[in-house]
XYZ file of C-alpha atoms in Angstrom:
769
model
C 0.041 -0.209 0.324
C 1.152 3.721 -0.552
C 0.822 6.128 1.587
C 0.827 9.700 0.342
C 2.960 12.801 3.025
C 1.053 15.539 4.327
C 2.291 18.422 2.571
C 0.919 20.310 4.882
C 3.975 19.090 7.546
C 6.932 21.476 6.483
C 10.494 19.460 5.591
C 13.387 19.145 7.825
C 16.566 20.276 6.977
C 19.108 16.887 6.254
C 20.669 15.214 9.078
C 23.581 14.689 9.497
C 24.371 10.527 8.271
C 26.232 9.444 10.814
C 24.094 11.382 13.671
C 20.802 10.395 13.079
C 21.927 7.132 13.148
C 20.610 7.192 16.628
C 17.402 9.056 17.498
C 17.735 12.482 19.785
C 16.845 11.864 22.313
C 19.414 9.370 23.550
C 22.609 11.698 21.793
C 21.305 14.457 24.834
C 21.237 11.655 27.376
C 24.627 10.173 26.358
C 25.983 14.051 26.261
C 28.659 15.089 27.885
C 30.011 11.587 27.928
C 30.732 9.714 31.554
C 33.836 7.663 32.058
C 32.716 5.109 33.509
C 34.625 1.817 34.847
C 34.004 -1.817 33.329
C 31.939 -2.559 36.688
C 29.595 0.306 36.894
C 28.935 -0.149 32.545
C 28.202 -3.508 33.917
C 26.028 -3.311 36.193
C 24.486 -0.355 34.486
C 23.350 -2.495 31.640
C 23.068 -5.442 33.116
C 19.442 -6.309 31.353
C 20.513 -5.751 27.493
C 23.427 -8.175 28.368
C 20.767 -10.828 30.127
C 18.727 -10.064 26.668
C 20.651 -10.672 24.513
C 22.075 -13.676 26.179
C 19.252 -15.152 26.117
C 18.571 -14.279 22.183
C 21.901 -15.735 21.255
C 20.977 -18.909 23.287
C 17.737 -19.191 21.883
C 18.942 -18.777 17.944
C 21.846 -20.916 19.136
C 19.034 -23.920 20.324
C 17.605 -23.370 17.597
C 20.439 -24.030 14.856
C 21.442 -27.186 17.042
C 17.882 -28.699 16.696
C 17.593 -28.123 13.202
C 20.862 -30.034 12.733
C 21.138 -32.132 14.656
C 21.564 -36.172 13.514
C 17.717 -37.433 15.005
C 15.952 -34.362 14.133
C 12.118 -35.864 14.056
C 11.116 -34.556 17.631
C 11.514 -30.833 15.989
C 10.634 -31.947 12.552
C 7.299 -33.151 14.804
C 6.771 -30.106 16.461
C 7.036 -27.993 13.179
C 4.502 -30.099 11.445
C 2.506 -29.500 14.400
C 2.842 -25.522 14.277
C 2.071 -25.692 10.547
C -1.598 -28.138 11.047
C -2.387 -26.200 13.667
C -1.590 -22.790 11.553
C -4.268 -24.539 8.202
C -6.991 -25.572 10.491
C -10.917 -25.707 8.673
C -13.164 -24.127 10.855
C -16.604 -26.175 9.952
C -18.611 -23.555 8.598
C -21.799 -22.267 9.883
C -24.640 -19.614 8.672
C -27.045 -17.857 10.640
C -30.018 -17.651 7.730
C -32.375 -15.763 9.991
C -29.646 -13.306 9.669
C -29.230 -12.557 6.348
C -30.745 -10.213 4.303
C -32.433 -9.406 1.178
C -30.160 -8.190 -1.947
C -31.808 -6.051 -4.772
C -30.203 -4.502 -7.141
C -30.363 -0.586 -6.881
C -27.316 0.350 -8.630
C -28.218 -0.829 -12.237
C -30.740 -0.484 -15.142
C -31.709 -3.898 -15.054
C -33.366 -3.214 -11.629
C -36.681 -4.172 -13.121
C -35.899 -6.525 -15.628
C -37.290 -10.490 -15.053
C -36.282 -13.156 -17.085
C -36.701 -16.316 -17.150
C -34.294 -17.769 -19.569
C -30.679 -16.644 -19.473
C -27.310 -17.073 -21.045
C -24.548 -16.034 -19.338
C -21.118 -15.925 -20.307
C -17.500 -14.635 -19.686
C -15.818 -11.646 -21.667
C -12.353 -10.714 -22.091
C -11.921 -9.376 -25.129
C -14.271 -7.204 -27.249
C -17.712 -9.225 -29.083
C -17.029 -12.601 -30.273
C -19.206 -12.830 -33.753
C -20.670 -16.130 -32.273
C -21.390 -14.264 -29.531
C -23.524 -11.750 -31.103
C -25.124 -14.593 -32.906
C -26.463 -15.127 -29.153
C -28.631 -12.260 -29.863
C -30.736 -13.650 -32.385
C -31.970 -16.579 -30.181
C -35.382 -15.190 -28.809
C -36.568 -15.741 -25.262
C -32.999 -15.893 -23.729
C -31.107 -13.349 -22.090
C -27.490 -12.702 -22.689
C -25.460 -11.740 -19.604
C -21.185 -10.516 -20.335
C -19.239 -10.698 -17.329
C -16.270 -8.890 -17.714
C -12.830 -9.172 -16.235
C -9.577 -7.304 -15.921
C -8.430 -8.535 -19.320
C -12.111 -6.874 -20.538
C -12.054 -3.610 -22.660
C -13.077 -0.540 -21.093
C -15.711 0.298 -23.399
C -17.002 -2.931 -23.832
C -20.923 -2.793 -25.299
C -22.662 -4.862 -27.554
C -26.568 -3.749 -27.765
C -28.938 -6.539 -26.401
C -26.504 -7.772 -23.642
C -26.418 -6.947 -19.892
C -22.387 -6.258 -19.628
C -21.438 -6.288 -15.853
C -18.002 -4.498 -15.416
C -16.032 -5.031 -12.215
C -17.464 -2.276 -11.337
C -21.037 -3.605 -11.394
C -20.074 -6.482 -9.433
C -18.573 -4.402 -6.711
C -22.161 -2.238 -6.089
C -24.093 -5.239 -6.464
C -23.272 -6.349 -2.900
C -22.948 -9.398 -3.440
C -20.262 -11.940 -0.882
C -19.127 -13.413 -3.125
C -17.109 -10.688 -5.178
C -14.702 -10.936 -1.635
C -13.086 -13.995 -3.295
C -13.496 -13.695 -6.912
C -9.913 -13.381 -9.011
C -9.620 -10.334 -10.934
C -8.564 -11.579 -14.187
C -10.741 -14.951 -14.191
C -13.849 -16.238 -15.411
C -14.627 -17.743 -12.635
C -16.373 -13.995 -11.545
C -19.409 -15.944 -13.904
C -20.206 -16.437 -10.324
C -21.458 -13.161 -10.348
C -23.448 -13.164 -12.954
C -25.203 -16.905 -11.776
C -26.104 -14.339 -8.966
C -27.548 -11.771 -11.063
C -29.532 -13.871 -13.505
C -31.429 -15.904 -9.991
C -31.775 -12.152 -8.666
C -34.363 -11.514 -12.285
C -35.803 -13.969 -12.200
C -33.726 -16.986 -13.956
C -35.188 -20.557 -14.300
C -32.351 -21.802 -16.897
C -29.096 -21.017 -16.711
C -26.999 -21.482 -20.118
C -23.066 -21.471 -19.322
C -21.791 -20.797 -22.027
C -18.415 -19.668 -24.054
C -17.993 -16.943 -26.531
C -15.095 -18.908 -28.560
C -18.015 -21.417 -29.499
C -21.150 -21.331 -31.890
C -24.117 -22.410 -31.078
C -25.083 -25.265 -33.967
C -28.242 -23.767 -35.734
C -29.383 -20.397 -33.272
C -31.272 -23.230 -31.476
C -31.004 -24.264 -27.569
C -34.391 -25.127 -27.394
C -33.280 -27.935 -30.115
C -30.435 -29.409 -28.535
C -31.564 -29.760 -25.151
C -34.541 -30.681 -22.569
C -35.481 -26.772 -21.284
C -38.782 -27.806 -20.074
C -38.979 -31.010 -17.474
C -41.485 -31.499 -14.646
C -45.264 -30.766 -15.270
C -44.938 -29.511 -18.471
C -42.322 -31.769 -19.951
C -43.268 -34.897 -21.918
C -42.560 -38.083 -20.435
C -39.575 -38.783 -22.394
C -37.155 -41.994 -21.748
C -33.715 -41.693 -21.667
C -30.743 -43.905 -22.430
C -28.848 -44.268 -18.964
C -25.505 -45.951 -18.886
C -26.029 -49.612 -16.739
C -25.189 -49.600 -12.850
C -24.171 -53.318 -13.043
C -20.190 -53.047 -11.990
C -20.249 -50.911 -8.529
C -16.640 -50.247 -9.311
C -17.133 -48.338 -12.598
C -17.433 -44.146 -10.594
C -16.124 -42.060 -14.060
C -17.115 -42.767 -17.710
C -15.749 -40.921 -20.872
C -19.255 -39.751 -22.650
C -16.724 -39.216 -26.451
C -17.048 -42.862 -26.690
C -20.671 -43.147 -26.666
C -20.959 -40.071 -29.622
C -18.384 -41.892 -32.258
C -14.942 -40.985 -30.495
C -13.442 -43.704 -28.683
C -9.574 -42.296 -28.704
C -10.847 -38.546 -27.617
C -10.853 -37.728 -24.143
C -12.948 -34.509 -21.987
C -10.605 -32.821 -19.885
C -11.144 -33.982 -16.202
C -11.033 -37.093 -16.844
C -8.610 -39.026 -14.510
C -5.446 -40.205 -16.811
C -5.557 -43.616 -15.788
C -9.476 -44.223 -17.318
C -8.327 -42.537 -20.635
C -7.423 -46.281 -22.534
C -10.737 -47.411 -21.357
C -12.308 -47.218 -24.202
C -15.298 -49.935 -24.726
C -18.840 -48.404 -26.117
C -21.617 -50.098 -23.716
C -22.456 -53.762 -23.626
C -26.115 -52.234 -23.018
C -28.300 -49.566 -21.456
C -30.648 -48.601 -18.899
C -33.151 -46.641 -19.607
C -34.847 -43.339 -17.067
C -37.434 -40.961 -16.967
C -36.725 -38.014 -17.762
C -37.297 -35.193 -15.951
C -34.322 -34.616 -13.384
C -31.737 -33.989 -15.389
C -30.941 -30.915 -13.949
C -27.548 -30.301 -15.377
C -27.439 -30.739 -19.461
C -24.218 -31.487 -20.696
C -23.404 -30.342 -24.547
C -20.506 -31.796 -26.401
C -18.656 -29.373 -28.575
C -17.553 -30.263 -32.629
C -14.413 -29.027 -33.798
C -12.210 -28.629 -30.934
C -14.627 -30.134 -28.030
C -13.667 -29.506 -24.377
C -9.602 -32.141 -24.140
C -7.035 -31.347 -21.993
C -3.839 -30.242 -22.792
C -2.438 -34.294 -22.214
C -4.478 -34.645 -25.370
C -3.607 -30.954 -27.714
C 0.176 -32.236 -26.908
C 0.281 -35.331 -27.418
C -2.080 -36.076 -30.198
C -1.074 -33.299 -32.568
C 1.442 -34.229 -34.581
C 1.404 -31.510 -36.928
C -0.189 -27.934 -37.171
C -3.517 -28.413 -38.573
C -6.112 -27.562 -36.490
C -8.398 -30.025 -34.560
C -11.788 -30.649 -36.563
C -13.483 -33.910 -34.188
C -16.557 -34.254 -35.348
C -19.661 -36.659 -32.667
C -22.285 -38.378 -33.650
C -25.203 -35.869 -34.126
C -28.241 -38.860 -34.508
C -26.388 -40.397 -31.244
C -29.293 -40.926 -28.385
C -28.673 -38.037 -25.031
C -27.359 -40.367 -22.565
C -27.685 -40.321 -18.662
C -25.575 -41.199 -15.554
C -26.526 -43.048 -12.245
C -25.947 -41.722 -8.747
C -22.452 -43.491 -8.132
C -20.991 -42.631 -11.692
C -19.891 -39.442 -12.628
C -18.383 -37.692 -16.039
C -16.752 -34.687 -16.760
C -19.245 -31.148 -16.313
C -17.551 -28.035 -17.928
C -18.973 -24.918 -17.942
C -19.014 -23.275 -21.535
C -21.929 -25.988 -23.140
C -24.133 -26.464 -20.163
C -27.699 -25.978 -18.920
C -28.282 -25.985 -15.220
C -32.200 -25.412 -14.057
C -33.356 -23.793 -11.238
C -33.062 -27.261 -9.059
C -29.127 -26.873 -10.044
C -28.972 -23.442 -9.616
C -26.291 -24.012 -6.130
C -24.237 -25.935 -8.512
C -23.144 -23.078 -10.806
C -20.671 -22.272 -7.721
C -16.987 -21.700 -9.318
C -14.212 -22.545 -7.176
C -11.606 -19.430 -6.703
C -8.921 -21.694 -5.357
C -8.117 -23.920 -7.544
C -6.683 -23.103 -11.231
C -8.939 -22.185 -13.617
C -8.374 -24.772 -16.018
C -9.686 -26.844 -13.015
C -12.517 -24.779 -11.401
C -15.327 -25.907 -13.521
C -14.351 -29.505 -13.701
C -14.350 -29.433 -10.210
C -17.676 -27.664 -10.020
C -19.050 -30.950 -11.729
C -17.802 -33.419 -10.098
C -18.523 -31.466 -6.563
C -22.167 -30.787 -8.318
C -23.250 -34.428 -9.676
C -22.190 -35.506 -5.890
C -25.067 -33.090 -4.366
C -27.382 -33.886 -7.351
C -27.947 -37.132 -6.268
C -29.251 -35.556 -3.187
C -32.103 -34.478 -4.449
C -32.727 -36.761 -7.360
C -31.260 -35.535 -9.892
C -29.254 -36.604 -12.700
C -26.265 -35.512 -15.827
C -27.704 -36.007 -19.315
C -24.640 -36.161 -21.696
C -26.116 -34.875 -25.221
C -25.282 -34.317 -28.677
C -22.906 -31.916 -30.550
C -23.959 -28.682 -29.727
C -21.639 -26.034 -30.533
C -18.311 -26.075 -32.258
C -15.118 -24.295 -31.197
C -12.890 -24.128 -34.484
C -8.956 -24.730 -32.664
C -7.691 -21.344 -33.448
C -6.717 -20.488 -29.982
C -3.538 -21.311 -28.319
C -4.576 -23.952 -25.319
C -3.836 -24.213 -21.582
C -0.255 -25.124 -20.639
C -0.166 -28.850 -18.415
C 0.320 -26.310 -15.444
C -2.305 -24.928 -15.794
C -3.964 -28.490 -15.349
C -1.303 -29.920 -12.819
C -4.108 -29.766 -9.917
C -6.555 -31.410 -12.225
C -4.315 -33.787 -13.349
C -3.223 -34.989 -9.445
C -6.187 -35.033 -7.387
C -9.463 -35.312 -10.131
C -9.225 -39.060 -9.480
C -8.962 -39.050 -5.640
C -11.365 -37.040 -5.424
C -13.829 -38.596 -7.627
C -13.234 -41.944 -5.257
C -13.951 -40.117 -2.229
C -17.094 -37.767 -3.632
C -18.402 -41.406 -4.400
C -17.868 -42.984 -0.722
C -19.307 -39.473 1.340
C -22.096 -39.614 2.902
C -23.486 -36.678 5.126
C -26.881 -36.759 8.107
C -27.564 -33.337 6.861
C -30.572 -32.480 6.914
C -31.185 -29.735 4.405
C -29.711 -29.411 0.861
C -27.575 -26.290 1.836
C -26.268 -28.189 4.837
C -25.499 -30.797 2.983
C -23.441 -28.499 0.449
C -21.262 -26.786 3.567
C -20.257 -30.453 5.371
C -19.388 -31.159 1.419
C -17.340 -28.409 1.052
C -15.546 -28.377 4.977
C -14.314 -31.860 4.340
C -13.280 -31.131 0.470
C -11.397 -28.385 2.399
C -9.965 -30.838 4.841
C -8.888 -33.230 2.455
C -7.275 -30.893 0.861
C -9.320 -30.690 -2.532
C -9.588 -27.176 -2.712
C -8.045 -24.670 0.611
C -10.074 -22.763 3.634
C -10.921 -19.900 1.037
C -13.232 -21.824 -0.752
C -14.724 -23.344 1.924
C -15.523 -19.751 3.114
C -16.466 -19.218 -0.667
C -18.872 -21.693 -0.051
C -20.902 -19.864 2.941
C -20.672 -16.518 0.955
C -22.109 -18.101 -1.903
C -24.837 -19.733 0.144
C -25.921 -16.265 1.852
C -25.852 -14.501 -1.655
C -28.294 -16.996 -2.543
C -30.680 -17.117 0.418
C -30.487 -13.270 -0.269
C -31.172 -13.180 -3.565
C -34.349 -15.450 -2.575
C -33.248 -19.011 -4.205
C -35.243 -21.565 -2.697
C -33.252 -25.330 -1.809
C -34.355 -28.111 -3.184
C -36.424 -30.386 -1.061
C -33.957 -33.619 -0.124
C -34.895 -37.217 -1.271
C -34.826 -38.941 2.234
C -33.216 -42.110 0.552
C -30.626 -44.222 1.213
C -27.885 -42.784 -0.764
C -26.266 -46.529 -1.913
C -29.817 -47.635 -2.411
C -31.081 -44.942 -5.155
C -28.542 -46.806 -8.093
C -32.806 -48.105 -9.327
C -33.932 -45.111 -8.355
C -36.395 -43.837 -11.879
C -34.822 -46.481 -13.689
C -37.701 -48.421 -15.897
C -37.734 -51.846 -15.230
C -40.290 -52.779 -17.850
C -38.734 -54.482 -21.598
C -35.231 -55.638 -21.567
C -32.188 -53.791 -21.522
C -31.154 -51.078 -24.701
C -28.981 -51.818 -26.760
C -26.987 -48.819 -29.069
C -23.446 -49.351 -30.902
C -21.897 -45.950 -31.821
C -20.616 -45.418 -34.610
C -16.611 -44.327 -35.399
C -16.605 -40.956 -37.209
C -13.789 -39.594 -38.906
C -11.438 -37.330 -37.029
C -8.195 -35.627 -38.403
C -5.853 -36.039 -35.685
C -1.729 -37.943 -35.450
C -1.371 -37.128 -38.656
C -4.165 -39.735 -39.790
C -7.015 -38.590 -41.686
C -10.680 -40.968 -41.923
C -12.024 -40.484 -45.627
C -14.841 -42.508 -44.571
C -17.485 -43.877 -41.533
C -17.608 -46.786 -40.697
C -19.618 -49.136 -38.576
C -18.579 -49.709 -34.560
C -17.395 -53.994 -35.291
C -16.928 -54.522 -32.030
C -16.772 -58.464 -31.992
C -13.409 -59.312 -31.734
C -12.410 -56.510 -28.803
C -15.440 -57.923 -27.366
C -14.197 -61.129 -26.671
C -10.813 -60.257 -26.044
C -12.150 -57.816 -23.779
C -13.920 -60.789 -22.039
C -11.387 -62.990 -21.556
C -8.851 -60.569 -20.109
C -11.331 -58.456 -18.669
C -10.293 -59.896 -15.431
C -7.134 -59.438 -15.692
C -4.314 -57.278 -14.560
C -1.535 -55.699 -16.489
C 1.895 -54.604 -14.924
C 4.170 -53.152 -16.902
C 7.594 -51.449 -15.978
C 8.627 -48.792 -18.376
C 12.381 -48.204 -19.137
C 12.231 -45.445 -21.429
C 10.675 -41.883 -20.889
C 7.740 -42.775 -19.338
C 6.439 -39.069 -19.567
C 6.219 -39.573 -23.406
C 4.773 -42.914 -23.486
C 2.854 -43.451 -20.491
C -0.870 -42.967 -21.569
C 0.070 -44.316 -24.980
C 1.150 -47.792 -23.038
C -2.556 -47.099 -21.765
C -4.601 -46.162 -24.464
C -2.996 -49.691 -25.924
C -3.665 -52.036 -23.316
C -6.429 -50.780 -21.097
C -9.275 -51.195 -24.010
C -8.702 -55.640 -22.833
C -7.195 -55.448 -19.621
C -8.812 -54.687 -16.272
C -6.212 -52.276 -15.205
C -2.934 -51.427 -16.370
C -0.459 -50.362 -13.689
C 2.800 -48.395 -15.068
C 5.911 -48.668 -12.718
C 9.022 -46.993 -13.987
C 12.434 -45.817 -11.526
C 11.225 -42.774 -10.700
C 7.060 -42.188 -9.626
C 5.159 -39.378 -11.546
C 1.760 -38.879 -10.172
C 0.521 -36.556 -12.594
C 0.342 -39.328 -15.228
C -0.225 -41.989 -12.255
C 3.422 -44.138 -12.377
C 4.472 -45.532 -9.479
C 7.885 -46.044 -8.581
C 9.474 -49.858 -9.323
C 12.799 -50.886 -9.584
C 13.379 -53.867 -12.220
C 16.121 -55.853 -10.816
C 13.757 -56.689 -7.798
C 10.606 -55.732 -9.292
C 9.156 -58.892 -8.364
C 9.083 -57.858 -4.408
C 6.408 -55.151 -5.588
C 4.040 -57.153 -7.263
C 2.819 -59.218 -4.030
C 1.290 -55.617 -2.901
C -0.260 -55.466 -6.370
C -1.652 -58.312 -6.183
C -3.600 -57.328 -2.815
C -4.936 -54.194 -4.593
C -7.019 -56.379 -6.963
C -8.250 -59.086 -4.863
C -10.768 -60.219 -7.208
C -8.739 -61.013 -10.465
C -8.615 -63.553 -12.009
C -4.485 -63.689 -12.797
C -1.483 -60.902 -13.280
C 0.316 -60.188 -17.003
C 3.512 -58.668 -15.938
C 5.637 -57.355 -19.227
C 8.206 -54.760 -19.671
C 8.028 -51.949 -22.458
C 10.522 -53.644 -24.545
C 8.174 -56.381 -25.328
C 5.090 -56.298 -27.431
C 1.826 -58.614 -26.615
C -0.066 -59.612 -29.023
C -3.670 -60.170 -27.290
C -5.536 -61.595 -30.547
C -2.875 -64.901 -29.982
C -2.986 -64.892 -26.287
C -6.646 -65.792 -26.140
C -5.896 -69.606 -26.119
C -3.860 -69.701 -23.126
C -5.268 -70.991 -20.499
C -5.761 -68.406 -17.648
C -5.076 -70.977 -14.282
C -1.364 -71.867 -15.530
C 2.251 -70.601 -15.616
C 3.015 -68.776 -18.594
C 6.730 -67.614 -18.908
C 9.182 -68.155 -22.070
C 10.936 -71.312 -20.782
C 10.531 -72.456 -24.901
C 12.580 -69.692 -25.762
C 16.070 -70.516 -25.118
C 17.447 -66.765 -25.748
C 15.093 -65.782 -22.887
C 14.966 -69.374 -20.357
C 18.425 -70.624 -20.414
C 20.630 -72.837 -17.903
C 24.370 -71.594 -16.852
C 26.601 -73.529 -14.746
C 28.320 -71.574 -11.997
C 30.873 -74.685 -10.276
C 31.426 -73.127 -7.004
C 32.817 -69.513 -8.680
C 32.368 -66.048 -7.148
C 31.485 -63.959 -10.026
C 27.246 -62.770 -10.628
C 26.034 -65.886 -11.273
C 27.844 -67.659 -8.125
C 26.680 -65.220 -5.843
C 23.416 -65.841 -7.213
C 22.882 -68.888 -6.624
C 24.391 -69.230 -3.276
C 21.814 -66.958 -2.252
C 18.486 -69.125 -4.673
C 19.982 -72.528 -2.328
C 19.841 -70.618 0.777
C 16.023 -69.511 -0.467
C 15.690 -73.133 -1.888
C 16.543 -74.975 2.007
C 14.067 -72.536 3.757
C 11.097 -73.569 1.363
C 7.828 -75.214 2.222
C 7.640 -79.062 1.064
C 5.943 -78.778 -1.720
C 7.679 -76.169 -3.449
C 11.067 -77.088 -2.363
C 10.338 -80.544 -3.652
C 9.232 -78.860 -7.240
C 12.354 -77.200 -7.659
C 14.435 -79.689 -7.443
C 12.421 -82.541 -8.917
C 12.331 -79.761 -12.345
C 15.736 -78.613 -11.960
C 18.641 -80.094 -13.784
C 21.550 -80.068 -11.224
C 20.665 -77.412 -8.967
C 23.771 -78.008 -7.331
C 25.617 -76.357 -9.868
C 23.754 -75.006 -12.537
C 21.484 -71.624 -12.309
C 18.346 -70.867 -14.176
C 18.725 -68.063 -15.557
C 15.396 -65.939 -17.446
C 15.078 -62.661 -18.935
C 11.463 -62.312 -17.424
C 9.942 -59.727 -20.347
C 6.667 -61.034 -20.160
C 5.003 -63.603 -17.683
C 1.810 -64.788 -15.785
C 0.573 -65.203 -12.588
C -2.884 -67.189 -11.830
C -5.147 -66.079 -8.779
C -4.340 -69.654 -7.442
C -0.715 -69.690 -7.128
C -0.898 -65.824 -6.136
C -0.029 -67.454 -2.151
C 3.136 -70.070 -2.848
C 4.416 -66.478 -4.683
C 4.014 -64.186 -1.798
C 5.319 -66.631 -0.170
C 8.846 -67.745 -1.978
C 8.781 -63.296 -2.162
C 8.715 -63.296 1.775
C 11.170 -66.611 2.150
C 13.584 -63.659 -0.864
C 13.791 -61.202 2.106
C 16.451 -59.126 1.895
C 18.450 -61.334 -0.018
C 19.627 -59.337 -3.503
C 18.478 -62.247 -5.728
C 18.450 -60.296 -9.792
C 14.598 -60.241 -11.294
C 16.107 -62.828 -13.374
C 17.235 -65.873 -11.008
C 14.728 -65.090 -9.031
C 10.915 -65.062 -12.048
C 12.245 -68.941 -12.850
C 13.609 -69.992 -9.209
C 9.739 -69.187 -8.286
C 7.788 -70.969 -11.489
C 9.396 -73.802 -11.254
C 8.504 -73.842 -7.318
C 5.248 -73.133 -8.214
C 4.859 -75.933 -11.025
C 6.466 -78.421 -12.751
C 7.302 -76.512 -16.760
C 5.682 -79.243 -17.809
C 2.398 -77.660 -16.630
C 3.315 -74.122 -17.916
C 1.460 -73.025 -20.788
C 3.497 -73.069 -23.772
C 1.576 -69.600 -25.658
C 5.197 -67.350 -25.563
C 7.033 -70.333 -27.692
C 6.129 -69.338 -30.947
C 6.938 -65.459 -29.566
C 9.681 -63.503 -31.622
C 12.436 -63.090 -29.621
C 16.049 -61.257 -30.616
C 18.937 -59.725 -28.821
C 18.785 -56.016 -30.451
C 16.258 -54.710 -31.441
C 15.869 -53.331 -35.042
C 16.716 -49.993 -36.247
C 13.218 -48.926 -36.991
C 9.705 -50.690 -36.022
C 9.276 -52.230 -39.133
C 6.390 -55.199 -40.479
C 9.917 -57.465 -41.547
C 10.920 -57.607 -37.671
C 6.903 -57.765 -35.795
C 4.115 -60.523 -36.650
C 0.925 -60.189 -36.128
C 0.490 -64.071 -35.929
C 3.647 -63.941 -32.917
C 1.732 -64.561 -29.061
C 4.624 -61.686 -28.246
C 7.236 -59.451 -29.815
C 10.605 -58.660 -28.629
C 12.470 -56.527 -28.596
C 10.634 -53.545 -29.662
C 11.812 -49.869 -28.081
C 9.118 -47.208 -28.220
C 9.843 -44.085 -26.525
C 7.974 -41.115 -28.298
C 4.946 -40.436 -29.588
C 5.734 -41.370 -33.002
C 7.223 -44.569 -32.457
C 3.802 -45.662 -31.163
C 2.003 -44.075 -34.456
C 4.609 -46.701 -36.057
C 3.997 -49.952 -33.546
C 0.437 -49.460 -33.888
C 0.167 -49.128 -37.415
C 1.939 -52.374 -37.926
C -0.134 -54.006 -35.012
C -3.423 -52.901 -36.431
C -2.715 -55.960 -38.744
C -3.791 -58.574 -35.861
C -6.018 -55.962 -34.344
C -7.548 -53.139 -36.903
C -9.134 -51.097 -34.628
C -5.804 -49.964 -33.448
C -5.620 -47.122 -35.747
C -8.646 -45.482 -33.770
C -5.528 -44.697 -31.133
C -4.053 -43.452 -34.052
């Protein structure tokens, strides 16, 4: 803050620099100077000496505590202080003290409209915004920010500048950043204050298709609406918590901003749908053609040239609803909110702008279930041209890091509060406590609810039912389950242009998915995981139950866990525990490619490994020497001697000259069925802290668990070479082989080449490129 000097006070003359070091009173006090001996000086300044000594001792103590070898006590103290400083208090509202707020500062105090289009504007009116004025029955409200030109104006539009917003008297204004679209929050309250019953949350960079909102959305609900039947995603799988709606509308390899990165590889379509009665679709999400609502990961990894995205969705696909317990990303630029969901318009202020509307969408969906509402996604309603810069990954970082955990938290959250506003407060508080947003948003929620009450908004009634029993509420129970097969529409991205629309031939993919849908794939990445992790999930996530990616360094943003290949087998038990219902676990290194269509015939109750591939599985003599193999053999003997009888007998019976030879396997790929997981864990525990290498430990464990005669021989025909080719070529790769080794995939370009050759076995892989 700048403080202006009082001009009425006369300027003093400049002081001598030396003499000005002490106040004038002190200089006079010590003049004339006295001649003091040491004892007199010490007695007169004793209190100063004691004070200085205490300060020095305190500083020394702090320094000592910070630098002693065992600093746990001091660290815990620091943590406790930090926790005290960040304690979030449960918010409370005295509703009786909330006074009405009326519009007394704008020319629109008497204006009322049922239907509002609300946009944030940072530049002069766009062409698409001007076209909105042609839509009859809808009032356009533009909300400015610090980037908006001072002379912004558009006839027929209500414009709220920063000054206008500050005069409205809303409490939320105190929390809003000046340069962000989240200032639309003021616009929402203004619209509600002026009679809104429907709000179209819009982005002025998009162009509404056919200039007709009523054509694309369900504007009338309740008694005035036709009782339609809406397709709804089935809820047969209670563990499925989030879905990619773009698949339903014809784009299987595109995902919306806000979808957890660990889910982007799940691209199979719905096997069947349920049906639900319309009327409670209080939040209606539209899709955008051209440049849809994608995140920066898609934008930067799928775009290989300077050509703009021009992605099209199926305009004839039926709208689809999401049942309680299943979520979908919801944005702020193409969404209808009905009156019953107006409370869900609040845009968080303590997260990045690219995460704000996504967090709002998940937060609002969870609360929507409390009033029996649901989200419906509609066919394309707008077109956005890819002519503006995508936001950098840093703007979405907190989104990618937290959104998966947020969804799990919201699904499990329960509340005993008896009113919706109280549930909103409680959830906001819990999200702050769990660090999904900060205390600022907890206080912001309080201000938001108070403002809603002040402008006359009436909160909806709760359903009064147990949420765990709500999944089937409203579902039509007569008739067969409904089928809908999405189309695969042409898109231009990854340098591949499709020239015609083809039907979605799902037969093989369904067969592969049924075979491996309960098998977990564990992959170790030797290469640049930041450039390949997402691609591996896209490739294998279509087929397997889950894809776990391990690398030397953890990458939380890409959901990559830390692992070390030399002893990776020691980490497998914790992964087995994570998927207790899985049929089995297939391990593969990223230099080995799985042709999963050739693995269908393998027995999932047997062990699979490359024991028939001599270049991978071999027997090495060691004769008691102390080289690598000798040291490994000694440790193997130690483990074998401590094995339970059934494991030890199996190992010795099926190992030729086990006293003088060592079995070694590259362990590039192997499979462990559920029935042998307990034996594998027991063997890992027997190894304990011994430094047995993965290439030695895996074959030892496999021979102990079962006879090699019982191993499934699925990998005996795999392509196996010692050195990778200079390029991924058809001459090296074989779609008839169950696996191919080695193949180096270090970037997106390599991945594209790989997919193109793998398409010989799975033509639908071209959807990924």
